[in-house]
Amino acid sequence: MIRRSFMAALLAVPFVASAQAQQTVKIGLIVPMTGQSQSTGKQIDAAVRLYLQQHGDTVAGKKIEVVLRDDGGVADTTKRVAQELIVRDKVSVLAGFGLTPLAMATAPLAAQAKVPMVVMAAATSIITAQNPFIVRTSQVLPQPAAAMAQWAVENGIKSAVTLVTDYGPGIDAETWFAKRMKEGGAEVLASLRMPLASPDFAPFLQRAADAKPQAMFVFVPSGQGAAVARQFAERGLDKSGIRLIATGDVTDDDQLNGMGDVMLGVVNAGHYSAAHDSAVNKAFVGAFKAANPGMRPNFMAVAGYDGMHAIYQALVKTKGDTDGAALVEAMKGLSWESPRGPMMIDPQTRDVVHNLYIRKVERVDSELYNVEFATIPMMKDPAKP
Ligand code: PHB
């Protein structure tokens, strides 16, 4: 009798284990928590944790477990970690991707494994075309670049120099800013590209100034804006009469407060501001700050929060089915009110559609904010016809 029940217990173990495995949906969150892009990882991680805290860790009868992994912003690491998460941890979804090369390196293996990739940071247009399992909740650089050029043309700026980081999103920004400037009859006098790793912005800023444009249009990835602002001020360019305009990546809410008065009045285009005036955003910012003392949410945090929303809503639609193709199908066409404003996952491209805001850096209650003053509603990726 004792032997029989012992055997029965042994046999029962695998069943219990697999039943539990079925009940848990793992999300592999790969972000840079260390290195040059660590603010991206910290913002996304904080927002993902906030989403879980607010919405609970159960959806459609499944328990959600987020497995956080730091890739340090190094593509080979992202790829290796993604492989481990797929094979060993059996994650149903991969999420995060702090930089374009990290998303690009992972796309082929996620395609092979048919595991959805929810891109929460990387923002080069072509990423979503790399595999049919990619869904994006961050942004694409052609959006703010086109919006910024449109504003520049409408506001009498006839000449500009572009100054971008030399990789995917920077080249998208350069291309779409120039395209819309030319269409508006304005001129790009020079297109300067700066290295991604440990850049010294000073010589580039000087060359841009030497071209004597009316405006200097800048893109650098989130986390580098403060260094640009410092070197812009150190060169005295704020007094040169050249107008600094930018994508919202430069005037990132995470760093903006530390940039100082040199940024006051800088007009930029972006999809999220911590000052966005809506009830949803006020609740989000309040809860984020309460859960993460000393931090202010930026556009990376919002993309992480929205990425979790897309995953949760997809699981509701599939009634808990974690099949990769079914989850991606369920994410297509989802629309909701994000802290950024209304947004949608384009059912054709799986890319983000959202409002682009023209903002001006202002001091509000002793903090610097991007204060929105014009909106281009529900903009698709202009690079995807
Ligand atoms: C990217 O690598 O695609 C990227 C990273 C940070 C940004 C924008 C784009 O702010």
mmCIF file of C-alpha atoms and ligand atoms in Angstrom, residues 40 98-101 121-124 127 139 141 167 169 219-222 249 299-300, ligand 1:
data_model
loop_
_atom_site.group_PDB
_atom_site.id
_atom_site.type_symbol
_atom_site.label_atom_id
_atom_site.label_comp_id
_atom_site.label_asym_id
_atom_site.label_seq_id
_atom_site.Cartn_x
_atom_site.Cartn_y
_atom_site.Cartn_z
ATOM 1 C CA THR A 40 15.906 53.013 -20.521
ATOM 2 C CA GLY A 98 16.390 49.127 -25.459
ATOM 3 C CA LEU A 99 18.209 49.877 -28.713
ATOM 4 C CA THR A 100 17.678 49.081 -32.379
ATOM 5 C CA PRO A 101 20.650 46.679 -32.762
ATOM 6 C CA ALA A 121 12.128 51.201 -26.814
ATOM 7 C CA ALA A 122 13.886 50.583 -30.125
ATOM 8 C CA ALA A 123 12.513 52.961 -32.738
ATOM 9 C CA THR A 124 13.973 52.401 -36.204
ATOM 10 C CA ILE A 127 12.250 46.768 -37.069
ATOM 11 C CA GLN A 139 7.664 55.077 -31.405
ATOM 12 C CA LEU A 141 11.724 58.181 -35.455
ATOM 13 C CA TYR A 167 22.650 54.309 -36.512
ATOM 14 C CA PRO A 169 16.916 55.740 -35.558
ATOM 15 C CA PHE A 219 18.372 63.366 -32.357
ATOM 16 C CA VAL A 220 20.290 61.352 -29.784
ATOM 17 C CA PRO A 221 18.906 58.251 -28.046
ATOM 18 C CA SER A 222 17.295 58.608 -24.648
ATOM 19 C CA ASP A 249 14.409 61.761 -27.145
ATOM 20 C CA PHE A 299 8.527 57.893 -22.858
ATOM 21 C CA MET A 300 10.349 54.618 -22.221
HETATM 22 C C1 PHB B 1 16.887 52.950 -30.716
HETATM 23 O O1 PHB B 1 17.994 52.435 -30.541
HETATM 24 O O2 PHB B 1 16.117 52.545 -31.613
HETATM 25 C C2 PHB B 1 16.480 54.100 -29.881
HETATM 26 C C3 PHB B 1 16.899 54.185 -28.566
HETATM 27 C C4 PHB B 1 16.516 55.275 -27.802
HETATM 28 C C5 PHB B 1 15.725 56.265 -28.356
HETATM 29 C C6 PHB B 1 15.290 56.174 -29.664
HETATM 30 C C7 PHB B 1 15.664 55.088 -30.437
HETATM 31 O O3 PHB B 1 15.382 57.328 -27.611
#
